[in-house]
Coordinates of C-alpha atoms in Angstrom, one line a residue:
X300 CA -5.4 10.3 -12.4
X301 CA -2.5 9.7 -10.5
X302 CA -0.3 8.3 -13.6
X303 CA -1.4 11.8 -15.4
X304 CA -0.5 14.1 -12.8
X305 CA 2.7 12.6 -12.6
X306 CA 3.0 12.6 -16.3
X307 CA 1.9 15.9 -16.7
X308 CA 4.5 17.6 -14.5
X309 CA 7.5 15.3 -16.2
X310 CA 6.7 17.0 -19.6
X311 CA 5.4 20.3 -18.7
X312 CA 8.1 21.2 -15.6
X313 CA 11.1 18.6 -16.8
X314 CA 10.8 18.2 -20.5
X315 CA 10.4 14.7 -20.7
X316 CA 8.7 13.0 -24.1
X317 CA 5.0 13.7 -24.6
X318 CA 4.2 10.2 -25.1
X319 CA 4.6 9.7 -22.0
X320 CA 1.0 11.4 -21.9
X321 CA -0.8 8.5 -23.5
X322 CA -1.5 5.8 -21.7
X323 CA -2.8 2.5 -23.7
X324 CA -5.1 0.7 -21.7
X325 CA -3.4 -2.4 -21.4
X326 CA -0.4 -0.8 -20.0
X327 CA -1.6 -0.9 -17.2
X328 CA -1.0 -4.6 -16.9
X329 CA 2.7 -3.4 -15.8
X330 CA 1.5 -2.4 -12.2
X331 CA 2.0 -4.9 -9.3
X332 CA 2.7 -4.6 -6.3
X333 CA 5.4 -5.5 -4.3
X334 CA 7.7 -4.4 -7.4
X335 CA 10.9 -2.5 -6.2
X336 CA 12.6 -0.3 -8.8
X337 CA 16.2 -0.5 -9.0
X338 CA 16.6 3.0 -9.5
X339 CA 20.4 3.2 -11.0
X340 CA 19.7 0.2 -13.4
X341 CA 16.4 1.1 -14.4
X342 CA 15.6 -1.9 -13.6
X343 CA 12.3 -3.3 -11.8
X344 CA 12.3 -6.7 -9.6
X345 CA 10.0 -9.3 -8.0
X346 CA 11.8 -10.6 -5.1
X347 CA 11.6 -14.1 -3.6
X348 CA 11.5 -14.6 0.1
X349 CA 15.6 -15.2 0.5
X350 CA 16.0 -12.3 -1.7
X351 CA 16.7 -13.8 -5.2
X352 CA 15.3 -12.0 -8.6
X353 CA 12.2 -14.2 -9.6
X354 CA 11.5 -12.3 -12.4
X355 CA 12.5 -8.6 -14.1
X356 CA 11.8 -6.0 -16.7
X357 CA 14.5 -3.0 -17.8
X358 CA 11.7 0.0 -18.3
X359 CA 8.8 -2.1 -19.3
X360 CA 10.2 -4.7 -21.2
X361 CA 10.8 -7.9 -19.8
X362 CA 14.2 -9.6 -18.6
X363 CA 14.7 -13.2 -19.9
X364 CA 15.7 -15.8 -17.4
X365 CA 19.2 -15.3 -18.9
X366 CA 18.9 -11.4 -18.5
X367 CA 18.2 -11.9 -15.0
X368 CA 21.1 -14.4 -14.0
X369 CA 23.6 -12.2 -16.0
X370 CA 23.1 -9.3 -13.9
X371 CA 21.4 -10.5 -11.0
X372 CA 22.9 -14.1 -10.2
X373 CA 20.8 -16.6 -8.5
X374 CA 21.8 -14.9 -5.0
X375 CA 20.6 -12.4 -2.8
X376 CA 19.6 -8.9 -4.6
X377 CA 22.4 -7.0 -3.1
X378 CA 20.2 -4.2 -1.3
X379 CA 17.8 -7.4 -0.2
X380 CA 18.9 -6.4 3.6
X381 CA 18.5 -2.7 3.7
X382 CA 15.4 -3.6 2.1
X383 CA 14.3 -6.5 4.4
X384 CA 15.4 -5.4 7.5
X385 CA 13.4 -1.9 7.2
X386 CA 10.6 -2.6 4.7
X387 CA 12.4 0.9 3.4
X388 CA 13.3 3.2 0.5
X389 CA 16.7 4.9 -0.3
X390 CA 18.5 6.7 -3.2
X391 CA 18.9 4.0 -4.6
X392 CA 15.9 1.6 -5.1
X393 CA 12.3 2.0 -4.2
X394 CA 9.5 -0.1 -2.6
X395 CA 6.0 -0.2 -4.5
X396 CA 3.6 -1.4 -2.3
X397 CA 0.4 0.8 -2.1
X398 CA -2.1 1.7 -5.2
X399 CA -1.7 4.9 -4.2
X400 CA 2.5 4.8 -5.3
X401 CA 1.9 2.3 -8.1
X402 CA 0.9 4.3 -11.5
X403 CA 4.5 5.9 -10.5
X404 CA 5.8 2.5 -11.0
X405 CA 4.1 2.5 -14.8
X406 CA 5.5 6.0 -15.3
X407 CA 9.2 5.4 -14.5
X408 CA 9.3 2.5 -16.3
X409 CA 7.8 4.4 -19.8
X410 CA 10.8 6.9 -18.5
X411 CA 13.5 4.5 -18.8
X412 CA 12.1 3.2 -22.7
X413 CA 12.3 6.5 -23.6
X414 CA 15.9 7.8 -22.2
X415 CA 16.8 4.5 -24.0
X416 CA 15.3 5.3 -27.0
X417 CA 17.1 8.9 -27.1
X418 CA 20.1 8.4 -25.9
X419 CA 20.8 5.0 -24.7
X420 CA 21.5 5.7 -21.0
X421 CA 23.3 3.4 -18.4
X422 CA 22.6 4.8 -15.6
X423 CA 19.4 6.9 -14.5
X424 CA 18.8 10.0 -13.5
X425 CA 15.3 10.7 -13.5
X426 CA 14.4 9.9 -9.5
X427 CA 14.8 13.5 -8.4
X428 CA 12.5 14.3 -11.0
X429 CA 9.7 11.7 -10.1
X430 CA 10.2 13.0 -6.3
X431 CA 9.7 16.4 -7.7
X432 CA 6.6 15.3 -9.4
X433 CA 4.9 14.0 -6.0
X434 CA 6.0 16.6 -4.1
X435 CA 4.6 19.0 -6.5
X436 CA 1.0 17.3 -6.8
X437 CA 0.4 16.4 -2.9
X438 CA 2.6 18.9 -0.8
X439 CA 0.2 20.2 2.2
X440 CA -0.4 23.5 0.7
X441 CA -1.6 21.5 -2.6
X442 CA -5.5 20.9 -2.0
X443 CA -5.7 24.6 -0.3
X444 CA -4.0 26.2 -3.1
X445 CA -5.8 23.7 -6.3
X446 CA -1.8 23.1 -7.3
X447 CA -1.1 20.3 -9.4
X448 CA -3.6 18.1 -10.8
X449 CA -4.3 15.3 -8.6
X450 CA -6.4 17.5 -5.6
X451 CA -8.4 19.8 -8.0
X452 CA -9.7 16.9 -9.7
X453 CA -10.6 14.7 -6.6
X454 CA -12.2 17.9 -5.5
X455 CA -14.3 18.9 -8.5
X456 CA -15.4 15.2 -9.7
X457 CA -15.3 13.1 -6.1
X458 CA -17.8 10.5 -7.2
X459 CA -15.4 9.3 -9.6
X460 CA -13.0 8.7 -7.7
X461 CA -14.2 7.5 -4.1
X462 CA -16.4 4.9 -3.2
X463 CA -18.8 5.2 -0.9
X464 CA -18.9 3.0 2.7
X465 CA -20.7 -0.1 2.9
X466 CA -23.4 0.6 5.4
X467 CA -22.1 -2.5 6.9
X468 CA -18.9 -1.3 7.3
X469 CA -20.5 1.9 9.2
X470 CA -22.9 -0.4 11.3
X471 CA -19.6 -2.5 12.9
X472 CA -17.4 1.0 13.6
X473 CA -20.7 2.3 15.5
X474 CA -20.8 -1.2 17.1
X475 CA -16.8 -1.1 18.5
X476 CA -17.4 2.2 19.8
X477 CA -21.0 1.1 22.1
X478 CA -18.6 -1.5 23.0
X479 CA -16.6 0.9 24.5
X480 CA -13.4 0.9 22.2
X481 CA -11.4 3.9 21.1
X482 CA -11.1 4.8 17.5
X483 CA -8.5 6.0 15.5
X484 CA -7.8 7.2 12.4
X485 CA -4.4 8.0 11.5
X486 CA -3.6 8.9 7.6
X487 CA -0.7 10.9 6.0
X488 CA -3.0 12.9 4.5
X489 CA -3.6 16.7 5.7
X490 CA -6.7 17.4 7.3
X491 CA -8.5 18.8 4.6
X492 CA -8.2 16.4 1.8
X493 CA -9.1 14.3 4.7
X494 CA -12.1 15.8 5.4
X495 CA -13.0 15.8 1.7
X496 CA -12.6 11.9 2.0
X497 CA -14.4 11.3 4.7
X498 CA -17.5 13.3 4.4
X499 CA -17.8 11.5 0.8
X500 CA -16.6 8.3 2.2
X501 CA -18.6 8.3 5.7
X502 CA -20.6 11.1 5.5
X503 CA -20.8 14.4 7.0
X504 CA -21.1 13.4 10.6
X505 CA -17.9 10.9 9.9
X506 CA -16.1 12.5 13.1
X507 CA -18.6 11.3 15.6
X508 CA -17.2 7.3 14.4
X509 CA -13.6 8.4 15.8
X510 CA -12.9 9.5 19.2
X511 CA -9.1 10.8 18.2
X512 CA -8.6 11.9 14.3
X513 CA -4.5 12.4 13.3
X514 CA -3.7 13.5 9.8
X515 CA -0.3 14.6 8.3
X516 CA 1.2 11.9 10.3
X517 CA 3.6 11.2 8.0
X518 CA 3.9 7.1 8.4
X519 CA 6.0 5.8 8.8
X520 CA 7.7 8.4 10.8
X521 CA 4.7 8.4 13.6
X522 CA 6.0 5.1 15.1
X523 CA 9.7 5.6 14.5
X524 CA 10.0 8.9 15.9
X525 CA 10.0 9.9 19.3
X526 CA 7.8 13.0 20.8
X527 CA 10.7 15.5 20.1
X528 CA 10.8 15.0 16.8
X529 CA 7.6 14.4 15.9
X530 CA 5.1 16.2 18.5
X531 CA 1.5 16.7 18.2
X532 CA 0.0 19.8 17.0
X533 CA -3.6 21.3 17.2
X534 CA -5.5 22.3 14.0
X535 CA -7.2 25.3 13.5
X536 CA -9.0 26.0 10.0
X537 CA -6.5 23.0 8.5
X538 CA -3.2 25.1 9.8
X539 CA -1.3 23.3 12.0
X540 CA -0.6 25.5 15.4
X541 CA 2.9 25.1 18.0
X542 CA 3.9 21.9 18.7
X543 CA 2.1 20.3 22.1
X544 CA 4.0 19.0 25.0
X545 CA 2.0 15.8 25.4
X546 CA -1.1 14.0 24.1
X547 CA -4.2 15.1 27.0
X548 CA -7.2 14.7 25.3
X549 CA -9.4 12.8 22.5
X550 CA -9.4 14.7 19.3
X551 CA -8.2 16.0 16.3
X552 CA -4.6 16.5 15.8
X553 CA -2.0 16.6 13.2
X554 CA 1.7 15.1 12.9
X555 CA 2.3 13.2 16.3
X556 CA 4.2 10.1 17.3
X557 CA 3.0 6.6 18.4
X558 CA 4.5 7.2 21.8
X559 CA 2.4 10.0 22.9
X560 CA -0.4 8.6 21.7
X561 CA -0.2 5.3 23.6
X562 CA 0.5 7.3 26.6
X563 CA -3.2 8.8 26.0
X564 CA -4.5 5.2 25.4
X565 CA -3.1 4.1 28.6
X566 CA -4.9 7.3 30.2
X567 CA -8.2 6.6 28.6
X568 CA -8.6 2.8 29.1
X569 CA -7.4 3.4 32.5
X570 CA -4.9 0.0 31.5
X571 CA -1.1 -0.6 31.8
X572 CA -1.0 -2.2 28.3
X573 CA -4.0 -1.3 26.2
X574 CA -4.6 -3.3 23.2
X575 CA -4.4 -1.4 19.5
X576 CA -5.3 -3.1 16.3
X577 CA -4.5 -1.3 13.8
X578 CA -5.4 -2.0 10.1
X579 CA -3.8 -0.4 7.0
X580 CA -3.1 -1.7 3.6
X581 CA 0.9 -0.4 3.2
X582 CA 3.7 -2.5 4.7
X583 CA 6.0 -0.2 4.3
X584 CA 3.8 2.7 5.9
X585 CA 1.4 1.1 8.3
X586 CA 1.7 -2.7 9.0
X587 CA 5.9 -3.3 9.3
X588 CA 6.9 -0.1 11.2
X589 CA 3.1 -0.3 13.6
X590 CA 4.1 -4.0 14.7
X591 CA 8.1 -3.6 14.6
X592 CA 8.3 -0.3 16.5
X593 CA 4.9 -0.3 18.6
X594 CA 4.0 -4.1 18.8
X595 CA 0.8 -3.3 17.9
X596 CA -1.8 -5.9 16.2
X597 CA -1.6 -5.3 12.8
X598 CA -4.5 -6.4 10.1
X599 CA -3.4 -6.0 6.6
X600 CA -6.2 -5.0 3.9
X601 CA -4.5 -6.9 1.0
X602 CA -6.9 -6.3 -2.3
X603 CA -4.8 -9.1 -3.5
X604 CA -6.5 -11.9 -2.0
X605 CA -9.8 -11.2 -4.6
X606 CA -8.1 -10.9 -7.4
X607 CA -6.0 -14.5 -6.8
X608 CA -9.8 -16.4 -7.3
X609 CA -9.0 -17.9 -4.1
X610 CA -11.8 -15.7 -2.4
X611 CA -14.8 -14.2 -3.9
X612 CA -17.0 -11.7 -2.4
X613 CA -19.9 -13.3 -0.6
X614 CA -22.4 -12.0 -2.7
X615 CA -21.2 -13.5 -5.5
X616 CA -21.3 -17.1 -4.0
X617 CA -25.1 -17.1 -3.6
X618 CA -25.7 -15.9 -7.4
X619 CA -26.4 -18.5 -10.0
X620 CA -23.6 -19.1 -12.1
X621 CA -24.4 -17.5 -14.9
X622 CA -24.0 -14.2 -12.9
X623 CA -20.7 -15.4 -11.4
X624 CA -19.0 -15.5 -15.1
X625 CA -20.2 -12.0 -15.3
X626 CA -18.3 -10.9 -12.1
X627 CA -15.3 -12.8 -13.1
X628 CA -15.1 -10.1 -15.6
X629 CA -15.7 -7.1 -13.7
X630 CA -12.7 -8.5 -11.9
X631 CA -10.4 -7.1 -14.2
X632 CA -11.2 -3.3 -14.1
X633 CA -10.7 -3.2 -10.5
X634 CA -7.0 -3.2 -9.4
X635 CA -6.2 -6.4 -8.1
X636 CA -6.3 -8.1 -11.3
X637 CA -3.2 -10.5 -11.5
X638 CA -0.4 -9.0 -14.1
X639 CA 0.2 -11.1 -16.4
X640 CA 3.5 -10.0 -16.8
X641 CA 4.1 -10.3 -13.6
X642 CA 2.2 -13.5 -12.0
X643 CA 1.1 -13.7 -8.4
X644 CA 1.8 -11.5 -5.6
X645 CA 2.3 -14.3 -3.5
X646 CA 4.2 -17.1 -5.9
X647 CA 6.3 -18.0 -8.8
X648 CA 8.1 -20.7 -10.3
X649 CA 11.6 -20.4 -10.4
X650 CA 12.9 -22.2 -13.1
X651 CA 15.5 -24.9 -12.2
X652 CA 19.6 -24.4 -13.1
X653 CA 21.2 -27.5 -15.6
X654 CA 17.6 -29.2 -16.2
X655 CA 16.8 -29.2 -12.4
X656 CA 13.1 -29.0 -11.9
X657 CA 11.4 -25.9 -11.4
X658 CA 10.1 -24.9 -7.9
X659 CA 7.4 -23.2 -6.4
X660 CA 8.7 -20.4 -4.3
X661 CA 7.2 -17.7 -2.3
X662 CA 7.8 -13.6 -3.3
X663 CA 9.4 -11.5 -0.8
X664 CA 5.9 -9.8 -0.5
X665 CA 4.2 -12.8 0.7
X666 CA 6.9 -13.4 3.2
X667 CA 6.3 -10.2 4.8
X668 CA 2.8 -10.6 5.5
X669 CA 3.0 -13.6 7.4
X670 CA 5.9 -11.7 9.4
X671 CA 4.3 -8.6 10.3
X672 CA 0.7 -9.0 10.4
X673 CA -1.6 -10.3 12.9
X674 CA -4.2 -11.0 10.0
X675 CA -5.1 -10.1 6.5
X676 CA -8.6 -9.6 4.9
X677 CA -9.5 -8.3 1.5
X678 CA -11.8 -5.7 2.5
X679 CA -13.3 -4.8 5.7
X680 CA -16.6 -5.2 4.4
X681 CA -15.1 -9.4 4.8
X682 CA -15.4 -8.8 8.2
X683 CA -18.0 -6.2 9.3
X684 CA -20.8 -8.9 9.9
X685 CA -19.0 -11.0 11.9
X686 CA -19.4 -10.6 15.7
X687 CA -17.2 -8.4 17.3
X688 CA -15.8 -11.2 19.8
X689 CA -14.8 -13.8 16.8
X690 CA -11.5 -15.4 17.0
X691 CA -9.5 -14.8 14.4
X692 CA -6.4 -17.6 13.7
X693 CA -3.8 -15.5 13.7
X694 CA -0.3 -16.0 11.3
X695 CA 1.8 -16.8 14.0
X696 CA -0.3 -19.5 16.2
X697 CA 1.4 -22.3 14.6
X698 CA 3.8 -20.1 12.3
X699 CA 2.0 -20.9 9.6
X700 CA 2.3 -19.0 6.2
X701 CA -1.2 -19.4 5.7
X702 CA -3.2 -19.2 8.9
X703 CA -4.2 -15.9 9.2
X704 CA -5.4 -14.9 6.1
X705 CA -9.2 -14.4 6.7
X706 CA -12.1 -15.8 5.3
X707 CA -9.4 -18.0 3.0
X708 CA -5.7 -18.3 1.9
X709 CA -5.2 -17.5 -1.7
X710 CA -4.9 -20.0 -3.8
X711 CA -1.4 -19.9 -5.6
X712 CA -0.6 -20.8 -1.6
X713 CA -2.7 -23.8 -1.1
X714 CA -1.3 -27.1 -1.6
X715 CA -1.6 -27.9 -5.0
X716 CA -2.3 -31.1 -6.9
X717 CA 1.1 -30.3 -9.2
X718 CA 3.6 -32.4 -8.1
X719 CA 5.9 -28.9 -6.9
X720 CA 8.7 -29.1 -4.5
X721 CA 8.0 -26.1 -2.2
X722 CA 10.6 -24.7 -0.9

């Protein structure tokens, strides 16, 4: 859905090529995340953890090992420090790292086959037109005014799109909150997509698991900004009212800043230095810019860590085997399937210069999760049984790359019996 709304407004609004309409199943195989588009070259990149190109593909078509060294090097990726240093996106390159952006990263790349194909460009031009496109399917005014085609859809056919909570999932939020901890929710999205979500997701009475509800907070923005530019406004019917002065009361609000909120925390908990965990499954939107500017706990939900075998749902463990095979092919309709043009999120092999052996390295992507998260988990339905005081090793008692993924590290990070130098 997302990849045709996109589309759509590229051919109907910008005249781009109507192929771009079709979409062959196993195209799909192109989306990974972690990916950052080099937006002049048209080029898209899988970064290792020092920054070097690990592999690459010009639109959708792979870069040799050759390609890559003739216009990359074996050396840092020259924005490599804007990009590290902010987990951020610019003019010039941009960061995929949520399902939510990665059909775009499909998209562009069918974009730059085709402005090859016509007129062999060199440089590319299509960005503005790709911002236009999101802007034009999820502005606020979008899911009030059935503009575009993403909200109408999600709207009219909601089952097919959302899945429901596990009940176990709703069992351990009820159980934080009789514990006596505050919950938030803070999403991006306006209130009434929101509201759409939730009542699907949750339920109708999904407000009574929150105690303060913030939507259109426009991450990462809510942690970097300070109250006066980004204050808290009250909702009525979905319209945002005037902006408030401070933060007084559990709720629901829109737009806000980290800052304000905390100050409410402290209020609440009556403590100096309340403790927030906060889980959310972008680095660039919730878990780099909540632990960097807030210091907050930070659990990533990384989809990834099914799809690398090294951790399969508990269910499936307890079924006989002949079951398991069947689930092993499930796997690959949901999207953490590994790309095969692109290999593991969290590996590759860089091959070695003048016949030196090839090494095991670790992506860019992997780096940052032992970096700025406390933990990360699959799913939170991996954790919903377990009891609410369980210890969790976190990534940073022993600075280990591995330690805090929960229940298991993936496997393309576990030692293996390959004699690979790791580096």
């Amino acid at each position: 859905l997302i990849y045709d709304s996109f589309a759509q407004y590229l051919v109907t609004e910008k005249g781009y090529d109507e192929d771009l309409l079709i979409l062959a199943p196993d195209s799909l195989d192109f989306c990974c995340k972690g990916l950052v588009l080099d937006i002049e070259e048209g080029n898209f990149l899988k970064l290792a953890e020092d920054g070097t190109v690990l592999r690459a593909s010009h639109g959708t078509k792979s870069m040799t090992f050759e390609e890559i060294l003739e216009n990359y090097g074996r050396r840092e990726w020259k924005h490599f420090n804007t990009v590290s240093g902010m987990v951020s996106r610019t003019a010039k390159y941009y960061l995929y790292d949520n399902y939510f952006d990665l059909p775009g990263a499909l998209l562009c790349a069918r974009v730059v086959d085709s402005l090859d194909q016509r007129d062999g460009q060199k440089k590319y031009d299509f960005w503005k037109d790709m911002v236009a496109a999101i802007q034009h399917n999820y502005k606020i005014s979008a899911f009030k005014e059935d503009c575009g085609m993403y909200f109408p859809e999600v709207k009219n056919h909601p089952d097919k799109y959302l899945q429901r909570c596990p009940e176990s999932v709703k069992k351990w939020l009820k159980q934080l909150k009789n514990a006596g901890k505050i919950l938030l929710l803070i999403t991006s999205s306006h209130s009434d997509y929101c509201r759409l979500l939730c009542e699907h997701v949750l339920g109708n009475d999904f407000e009574e698991y929150f105690d303060i509800l913030i939507t259109n907070a426009l991450k990462p923005g809510f942690f970097s900004h300070t109250p006066n530019q980004r204050p808290f406004r009250t909702l009525e019917n979905d319209e945002e009212q005037e902006a408030l002065l401070s933060l007084d009361k559990p709720g629901w609000y829109s737009q806000g800043n980290a800052i304000q909120l905390y100050d409410l925390l402290k209020k609440m908990t009556g403590k100096l230095d309340p403790k927030v965990v906060y889980f959310g499954d972008s680095m660039h939107s919730d878990i780099f810019p909540a632990r960097h500017y807030s210091n907050w706990e930070t659990v990533f939900i990384l989809e990834e860590l099914l799809g690398d075998g090294g951790t399969v749902p508990a269910k499936a463990e307890s079924e006989p085997l002949e079951k398991k095979g069947k689930y092993e092919e499930d796997q690959l309709k949901v999207p953490y399937f590994v790309s095969k043009q692109w290999g593991s999120f969290f590996t590759d092999r860089l091959p070695g210069l003048e016949n030196a052996e090839e090494t095991l390295v670790h992506t860019w992507s992997c780096k940052c999760i032992s970096t700025y998260s406390t933990i990360a988990i699959p799913s939170l339905e991996a954790i919903a049984d377990l009891p609410l005081d369980y210890r969790f090793t976190r990534f940073s008692s022993n600075s280990s790359a591995t330690a805090g993924y929960y229940p298991s590290p993936p496997r393309a990070l576990l030692p293996n019996e390959d004699s690979v130098t790791m580096k």
